[in-house]
Amino acid sequence: MTQLPRGRPRSEATRLAVLTATAELIAETGYDRVTIEAIAARAGCGKQTIYRWWSSKSLIVADAVIDGHLRLPEHGVPDTGDLGADLRDWVTEAAASVRIPEHRALIRALAAAASETEAESLRLSEHLTAPHYGALMRRLRAGQARGQLSPEANLDAIADALLGSTLFRVLAGFPPAAHPSAIVDLLLGAGPGGRSG
């Protein structure tokens, strides 16, 4: 939960009403069109109450995602035994997801929330980023153990590049890559269109 300022304690019923209202309004109109005024009206509370507890709309969205009122699409890394094919499928699915404007807007909102404070960044990392990163690292380690990656391969760098290549395009406002799986070929050492075992 976002760190609260000193003052009147937060009502749990009002907090839940705000998060529910935010999720409903985003589903109805999209993140970019949602305003604090609209959230307050839907939640039945004053705008001042919201600003007392959250300093920005993106922080409300972060709480709504962490509490399960809003859900980002989840893309688990498959394990068919073929690391290259699994990663290509994974990045292609992720690229398709971020073509959806609502998903792109939520990712940008969460990035904005993470930039508010170090504590918020750590909280979002713990609940959202770290689990995805951990799953990707486990899949890379499994591939390395099967001899599909060099024992000297820098798995952290590969994971950073796979996740970062998608997020960068979203945050920079670029369209998703036309051929998202090409990054896998580069990272695993295959030539264009090639397959790494």
PDB file of C-alpha atoms in Angstrom:
ATOM      1  CA  MET A   1       0.000   0.000   0.000  1.00  0.00           C
ATOM      2  CA  THR A   2       1.208   3.474  -0.773  1.00  0.00           C
ATOM      3  CA  GLN A   3       2.814   5.146   2.229  1.00  0.00           C
ATOM      4  CA  LEU A   4       0.298   7.478   3.833  1.00  0.00           C
ATOM      5  CA  PRO A   5       0.984  11.003   4.989  1.00  0.00           C
ATOM      6  CA  ARG A   6       0.416  11.946   8.600  1.00  0.00           C
ATOM      7  CA  GLY A   7      -3.126  12.902   9.459  1.00  0.00           C
ATOM      8  CA  ARG A   8      -6.521  11.273   9.376  1.00  0.00           C
ATOM      9  CA  PRO A   9      -6.349   7.477   9.044  1.00  0.00           C
ATOM     10  CA  ARG A  10      -7.530   5.953   5.809  1.00  0.00           C
ATOM     11  CA  SER A  11     -10.967   4.328   5.790  1.00  0.00           C
ATOM     12  CA  GLU A  12     -10.648   0.820   4.364  1.00  0.00           C
ATOM     13  CA  ALA A  13     -14.159   1.005   2.911  1.00  0.00           C
ATOM     14  CA  THR A  14     -13.312   4.254   1.117  1.00  0.00           C
ATOM     15  CA  ARG A  15      -9.977   2.872  -0.076  1.00  0.00           C
ATOM     16  CA  LEU A  16     -11.707  -0.137  -1.612  1.00  0.00           C
ATOM     17  CA  ALA A  17     -14.380   2.091  -3.151  1.00  0.00           C
ATOM     18  CA  VAL A  18     -11.690   4.232  -4.796  1.00  0.00           C
ATOM     19  CA  LEU A  19      -9.825   1.216  -6.175  1.00  0.00           C
ATOM     20  CA  THR A  20     -13.041  -0.363  -7.450  1.00  0.00           C
ATOM     21  CA  ALA A  21     -14.139   2.910  -9.042  1.00  0.00           C
ATOM     22  CA  THR A  22     -10.756   3.286 -10.724  1.00  0.00           C
ATOM     23  CA  ALA A  23     -10.911  -0.213 -12.197  1.00  0.00           C
ATOM     24  CA  GLU A  24     -14.482   0.304 -13.419  1.00  0.00           C
ATOM     25  CA  LEU A  25     -13.723   3.645 -15.037  1.00  0.00           C
ATOM     26  CA  ILE A  26     -10.600   2.348 -16.766  1.00  0.00           C
ATOM     27  CA  ALA A  27     -12.629  -0.571 -18.157  1.00  0.00           C
ATOM     28  CA  GLU A  28     -15.286   1.846 -19.399  1.00  0.00           C
ATOM     29  CA  THR A  29     -13.229   4.712 -20.807  1.00  0.00           C
ATOM     30  CA  GLY A  30      -9.551   3.763 -20.760  1.00  0.00           C
ATOM     31  CA  TYR A  31      -6.819   5.006 -18.420  1.00  0.00           C
ATOM     32  CA  ASP A  32      -6.080   8.248 -20.254  1.00  0.00           C
ATOM     33  CA  ARG A  33      -9.658   9.531 -19.902  1.00  0.00           C
ATOM     34  CA  VAL A  34     -10.047   8.726 -16.204  1.00  0.00           C
ATOM     35  CA  THR A  35      -9.793  11.729 -13.885  1.00  0.00           C
ATOM     36  CA  ILE A  36      -9.488  12.073 -10.138  1.00  0.00           C
ATOM     37  CA  GLU A  37     -12.834  13.896 -10.194  1.00  0.00           C
ATOM     38  CA  ALA A  38     -14.510  10.951 -11.910  1.00  0.00           C
ATOM     39  CA  ILE A  39     -12.963   8.484  -9.472  1.00  0.00           C
ATOM     40  CA  ALA A  40     -14.140  10.526  -6.494  1.00  0.00           C
ATOM     41  CA  ALA A  41     -17.680  10.796  -7.893  1.00  0.00           C
ATOM     42  CA  ARG A  42     -17.889   7.060  -8.592  1.00  0.00           C
ATOM     43  CA  ALA A  43     -16.409   6.151  -5.198  1.00  0.00           C
ATOM     44  CA  GLY A  44     -18.683   8.555  -3.321  1.00  0.00           C
ATOM     45  CA  CYS A  45     -15.904  10.485  -1.642  1.00  0.00           C
ATOM     46  CA  GLY A  46     -14.343  13.916  -1.949  1.00  0.00           C
ATOM     47  CA  LYS A  47     -11.516  14.692  -4.320  1.00  0.00           C
ATOM     48  CA  GLN A  48      -9.572  16.015  -1.326  1.00  0.00           C
ATOM     49  CA  THR A  49      -9.821  12.574   0.310  1.00  0.00           C
ATOM     50  CA  ILE A  50      -8.176  10.966  -2.685  1.00  0.00           C
ATOM     51  CA  TYR A  51      -5.393  13.534  -2.849  1.00  0.00           C
ATOM     52  CA  ARG A  52      -4.794  13.092   0.884  1.00  0.00           C
ATOM     53  CA  TRP A  53      -4.050   9.412   0.335  1.00  0.00           C
ATOM     54  CA  TRP A  54      -2.654   9.291  -3.208  1.00  0.00           C
ATOM     55  CA  SER A  55      -0.586  12.026  -4.826  1.00  0.00           C
ATOM     56  CA  SER A  56      -1.336  10.927  -8.399  1.00  0.00           C
ATOM     57  CA  LYS A  57      -3.656   8.831 -10.527  1.00  0.00           C
ATOM     58  CA  SER A  58      -0.816   6.444 -11.334  1.00  0.00           C
ATOM     59  CA  LEU A  59      -0.412   5.598  -7.638  1.00  0.00           C
ATOM     60  CA  ILE A  60      -4.112   4.712  -7.414  1.00  0.00           C
ATOM     61  CA  VAL A  61      -3.649   2.438 -10.418  1.00  0.00           C
ATOM     62  CA  ALA A  62      -0.620   0.811  -8.790  1.00  0.00           C
ATOM     63  CA  ASP A  63      -2.674   0.000  -5.691  1.00  0.00           C
ATOM     64  CA  ALA A  64      -5.537  -1.261  -7.852  1.00  0.00           C
ATOM     65  CA  VAL A  65      -3.197  -3.626  -9.705  1.00  0.00           C
ATOM     66  CA  ILE A  66      -1.467  -4.883  -6.568  1.00  0.00           C
ATOM     67  CA  ASP A  67      -4.823  -5.444  -4.819  1.00  0.00           C
ATOM     68  CA  GLY A  68      -6.208  -7.336  -7.816  1.00  0.00           C
ATOM     69  CA  HIS A  69      -8.830  -4.802  -8.908  1.00  0.00           C
ATOM     70  CA  LEU A  70      -6.960  -4.345 -12.188  1.00  0.00           C
ATOM     71  CA  ARG A  71      -5.061  -7.099 -13.929  1.00  0.00           C
ATOM     72  CA  LEU A  72      -2.264  -6.910 -16.425  1.00  0.00           C
ATOM     73  CA  PRO A  73      -2.080  -9.855 -18.811  1.00  0.00           C
ATOM     74  CA  GLU A  74       0.169 -12.605 -17.513  1.00  0.00           C
ATOM     75  CA  HIS A  75       2.466 -14.363 -19.927  1.00  0.00           C
ATOM     76  CA  GLY A  76       4.225 -17.305 -18.377  1.00  0.00           C
ATOM     77  CA  VAL A  77       7.369 -18.514 -20.112  1.00  0.00           C
ATOM     78  CA  PRO A  78       6.557 -21.911 -21.618  1.00  0.00           C
ATOM     79  CA  ASP A  79       8.870 -24.889 -21.255  1.00  0.00           C
ATOM     80  CA  THR A  80       8.490 -27.293 -24.152  1.00  0.00           C
ATOM     81  CA  GLY A  81      12.147 -28.263 -23.958  1.00  0.00           C
ATOM     82  CA  ASP A  82      13.141 -25.929 -26.814  1.00  0.00           C
ATOM     83  CA  LEU A  83      14.450 -22.720 -25.248  1.00  0.00           C
ATOM     84  CA  GLY A  84      14.635 -20.748 -28.483  1.00  0.00           C
ATOM     85  CA  ALA A  85      11.100 -21.622 -29.567  1.00  0.00           C
ATOM     86  CA  ASP A  86       9.722 -20.953 -26.089  1.00  0.00           C
ATOM     87  CA  LEU A  87      11.302 -17.510 -25.880  1.00  0.00           C
ATOM     88  CA  ARG A  88      10.149 -16.602 -29.388  1.00  0.00           C
ATOM     89  CA  ASP A  89       6.587 -17.545 -28.495  1.00  0.00           C
ATOM     90  CA  TRP A  90       6.839 -15.609 -25.240  1.00  0.00           C
ATOM     91  CA  VAL A  91       8.123 -12.340 -26.707  1.00  0.00           C
ATOM     92  CA  THR A  92       5.660 -12.569 -29.601  1.00  0.00           C
ATOM     93  CA  GLU A  93       2.757 -12.955 -27.162  1.00  0.00           C
ATOM     94  CA  ALA A  94       4.037 -10.077 -25.032  1.00  0.00           C
ATOM     95  CA  ALA A  95       4.369  -7.835 -28.104  1.00  0.00           C
ATOM     96  CA  ALA A  96       0.808  -8.681 -29.150  1.00  0.00           C
ATOM     97  CA  SER A  97      -0.435  -7.771 -25.676  1.00  0.00           C
ATOM     98  CA  VAL A  98       1.189  -4.334 -25.636  1.00  0.00           C
ATOM     99  CA  ARG A  99      -0.411  -3.517 -28.973  1.00  0.00           C
ATOM    100  CA  ILE A 100      -3.642  -3.179 -26.983  1.00  0.00           C
ATOM    101  CA  PRO A 101      -3.897   0.512 -25.996  1.00  0.00           C
ATOM    102  CA  GLU A 102      -5.325  -0.243 -22.534  1.00  0.00           C
ATOM    103  CA  HIS A 103      -2.374  -2.484 -21.685  1.00  0.00           C
ATOM    104  CA  ARG A 104       0.122   0.098 -22.901  1.00  0.00           C
ATOM    105  CA  ALA A 105      -1.545   2.785 -20.793  1.00  0.00           C
ATOM    106  CA  LEU A 106      -1.469   0.632 -17.666  1.00  0.00           C
ATOM    107  CA  ILE A 107       2.210  -0.166 -18.139  1.00  0.00           C
ATOM    108  CA  ARG A 108       2.992   3.545 -18.492  1.00  0.00           C
ATOM    109  CA  ALA A 109       0.931   4.296 -15.370  1.00  0.00           C
ATOM    110  CA  LEU A 110       2.826   1.697 -13.360  1.00  0.00           C
ATOM    111  CA  ALA A 111       6.146   3.058 -14.593  1.00  0.00           C
ATOM    112  CA  ALA A 112       5.047   6.547 -13.517  1.00  0.00           C
ATOM    113  CA  ALA A 113       4.051   5.215 -10.094  1.00  0.00           C
ATOM    114  CA  ALA A 114       7.405   3.474  -9.713  1.00  0.00           C
ATOM    115  CA  SER A 115       9.174   6.761 -10.386  1.00  0.00           C
ATOM    116  CA  GLU A 116       7.344   8.569  -7.546  1.00  0.00           C
ATOM    117  CA  THR A 117       9.527   7.287  -4.693  1.00  0.00           C
ATOM    118  CA  GLU A 118      12.127   4.617  -4.026  1.00  0.00           C
ATOM    119  CA  ALA A 119       9.685   2.878  -1.675  1.00  0.00           C
ATOM    120  CA  GLU A 120       7.011   2.763  -4.377  1.00  0.00           C
ATOM    121  CA  SER A 121       9.515   1.420  -6.886  1.00  0.00           C
ATOM    122  CA  LEU A 122      10.512  -1.379  -4.490  1.00  0.00           C
ATOM    123  CA  ARG A 123       6.887  -2.190  -3.701  1.00  0.00           C
ATOM    124  CA  LEU A 124       5.948  -2.509  -7.368  1.00  0.00           C
ATOM    125  CA  SER A 125       9.059  -4.534  -8.070  1.00  0.00           C
ATOM    126  CA  GLU A 126       8.219  -6.968  -5.273  1.00  0.00           C
ATOM    127  CA  HIS A 127       4.631  -7.481  -6.395  1.00  0.00           C
ATOM    128  CA  LEU A 128       4.885  -7.203 -10.179  1.00  0.00           C
ATOM    129  CA  THR A 129       8.316  -7.083 -11.779  1.00  0.00           C
ATOM    130  CA  ALA A 130      10.275  -9.527  -9.636  1.00  0.00           C
ATOM    131  CA  PRO A 131       7.917 -12.505 -10.119  1.00  0.00           C
ATOM    132  CA  HIS A 132       8.053 -12.132 -13.930  1.00  0.00           C
ATOM    133  CA  TYR A 133      11.802 -11.659 -13.889  1.00  0.00           C
ATOM    134  CA  GLY A 134      12.216 -14.686 -11.631  1.00  0.00           C
ATOM    135  CA  ALA A 135      10.134 -16.898 -13.948  1.00  0.00           C
ATOM    136  CA  LEU A 136      12.200 -15.831 -16.955  1.00  0.00           C
ATOM    137  CA  MET A 137      15.460 -16.472 -15.120  1.00  0.00           C
ATOM    138  CA  ARG A 138      14.292 -19.970 -14.109  1.00  0.00           C
ATOM    139  CA  ARG A 139      13.494 -20.759 -17.750  1.00  0.00           C
ATOM    140  CA  LEU A 140      16.901 -19.499 -18.883  1.00  0.00           C
ATOM    141  CA  ARG A 141      18.662 -21.557 -16.219  1.00  0.00           C
ATOM    142  CA  ALA A 142      16.744 -24.647 -17.318  1.00  0.00           C
ATOM    143  CA  GLY A 143      17.816 -24.050 -20.904  1.00  0.00           C
ATOM    144  CA  GLN A 144      21.396 -23.541 -19.825  1.00  0.00           C
ATOM    145  CA  ALA A 145      21.321 -26.774 -17.810  1.00  0.00           C
ATOM    146  CA  ARG A 146      20.149 -28.614 -20.956  1.00  0.00           C
ATOM    147  CA  GLY A 147      23.039 -27.227 -22.971  1.00  0.00           C
ATOM    148  CA  GLN A 148      20.886 -24.819 -24.998  1.00  0.00           C
ATOM    149  CA  LEU A 149      22.884 -21.841 -23.739  1.00  0.00           C
ATOM    150  CA  SER A 150      26.599 -21.553 -23.206  1.00  0.00           C
ATOM    151  CA  PRO A 151      27.690 -22.089 -19.585  1.00  0.00           C
ATOM    152  CA  GLU A 152      29.308 -18.641 -19.853  1.00  0.00           C
ATOM    153  CA  ALA A 153      26.131 -16.918 -21.064  1.00  0.00           C
ATOM    154  CA  ASN A 154      25.141 -13.928 -18.952  1.00  0.00           C
ATOM    155  CA  LEU A 155      21.571 -14.847 -18.036  1.00  0.00           C
ATOM    156  CA  ASP A 156      20.906 -11.559 -16.246  1.00  0.00           C
ATOM    157  CA  ALA A 157      21.836  -9.629 -19.389  1.00  0.00           C
ATOM    158  CA  ILE A 158      19.628 -11.856 -21.561  1.00  0.00           C
ATOM    159  CA  ALA A 159      16.655 -11.432 -19.214  1.00  0.00           C
ATOM    160  CA  ASP A 160      17.207  -7.656 -19.050  1.00  0.00           C
ATOM    161  CA  ALA A 161      17.292  -7.410 -22.845  1.00  0.00           C
ATOM    162  CA  LEU A 162      14.181  -9.551 -23.352  1.00  0.00           C
ATOM    163  CA  LEU A 163      12.094  -7.598 -20.852  1.00  0.00           C
ATOM    164  CA  GLY A 164      13.621  -4.226 -21.610  1.00  0.00           C
ATOM    165  CA  SER A 165      13.172  -4.439 -25.368  1.00  0.00           C
ATOM    166  CA  THR A 166       9.394  -4.592 -24.957  1.00  0.00           C
ATOM    167  CA  LEU A 167       9.112  -2.100 -22.107  1.00  0.00           C
ATOM    168  CA  PHE A 168      11.346   0.458 -23.801  1.00  0.00           C
ATOM    169  CA  ARG A 169       9.085   0.639 -26.844  1.00  0.00           C
ATOM    170  CA  VAL A 170       6.014   1.076 -24.642  1.00  0.00           C
ATOM    171  CA  LEU A 171       7.535   3.795 -22.473  1.00  0.00           C
ATOM    172  CA  ALA A 172       9.108   5.614 -25.423  1.00  0.00           C
ATOM    173  CA  GLY A 173       5.803   5.622 -27.292  1.00  0.00           C
ATOM    174  CA  PHE A 174       7.152   3.490 -30.142  1.00  0.00           C
ATOM    175  CA  PRO A 175       4.935   0.865 -31.773  1.00  0.00           C
ATOM    176  CA  PRO A 176       5.703  -2.743 -30.831  1.00  0.00           C
ATOM    177  CA  ALA A 177       8.487  -4.333 -32.850  1.00  0.00           C
ATOM    178  CA  ALA A 178       7.354  -5.758 -36.180  1.00  0.00           C
ATOM    179  CA  HIS A 179       9.407  -8.913 -35.580  1.00  0.00           C
ATOM    180  CA  PRO A 180       9.723  -9.232 -31.786  1.00  0.00           C
ATOM    181  CA  SER A 181      11.274 -12.683 -31.877  1.00  0.00           C
ATOM    182  CA  ALA A 182      14.370 -11.311 -33.665  1.00  0.00           C
ATOM    183  CA  ILE A 183      15.764 -10.272 -30.266  1.00  0.00           C
ATOM    184  CA  VAL A 184      15.756 -13.933 -29.223  1.00  0.00           C
ATOM    185  CA  ASP A 185      17.842 -14.923 -32.252  1.00  0.00           C
ATOM    186  CA  LEU A 186      20.361 -12.200 -31.417  1.00  0.00           C
ATOM    187  CA  LEU A 187      20.585 -13.082 -27.740  1.00  0.00           C
ATOM    188  CA  LEU A 188      20.825 -16.817 -28.246  1.00  0.00           C
ATOM    189  CA  GLY A 189      23.393 -16.447 -31.003  1.00  0.00           C
ATOM    190  CA  ALA A 190      21.284 -17.524 -33.983  1.00  0.00           C
ATOM    191  CA  GLY A 191      21.398 -15.713 -37.296  1.00  0.00           C
ATOM    192  CA  PRO A 192      18.373 -13.929 -38.761  1.00  0.00           C
ATOM    193  CA  GLY A 193      15.536 -16.425 -38.924  1.00  0.00           C
ATOM    194  CA  GLY A 194      17.802 -19.124 -37.560  1.00  0.00           C
ATOM    195  CA  ARG A 195      17.078 -21.493 -34.732  1.00  0.00           C
ATOM    196  CA  SER A 196      19.214 -22.039 -31.690  1.00  0.00           C
ATOM    197  CA  GLY A 197      18.808 -25.393 -30.089  1.00  0.00           C
TER     198      GLY A 197
END
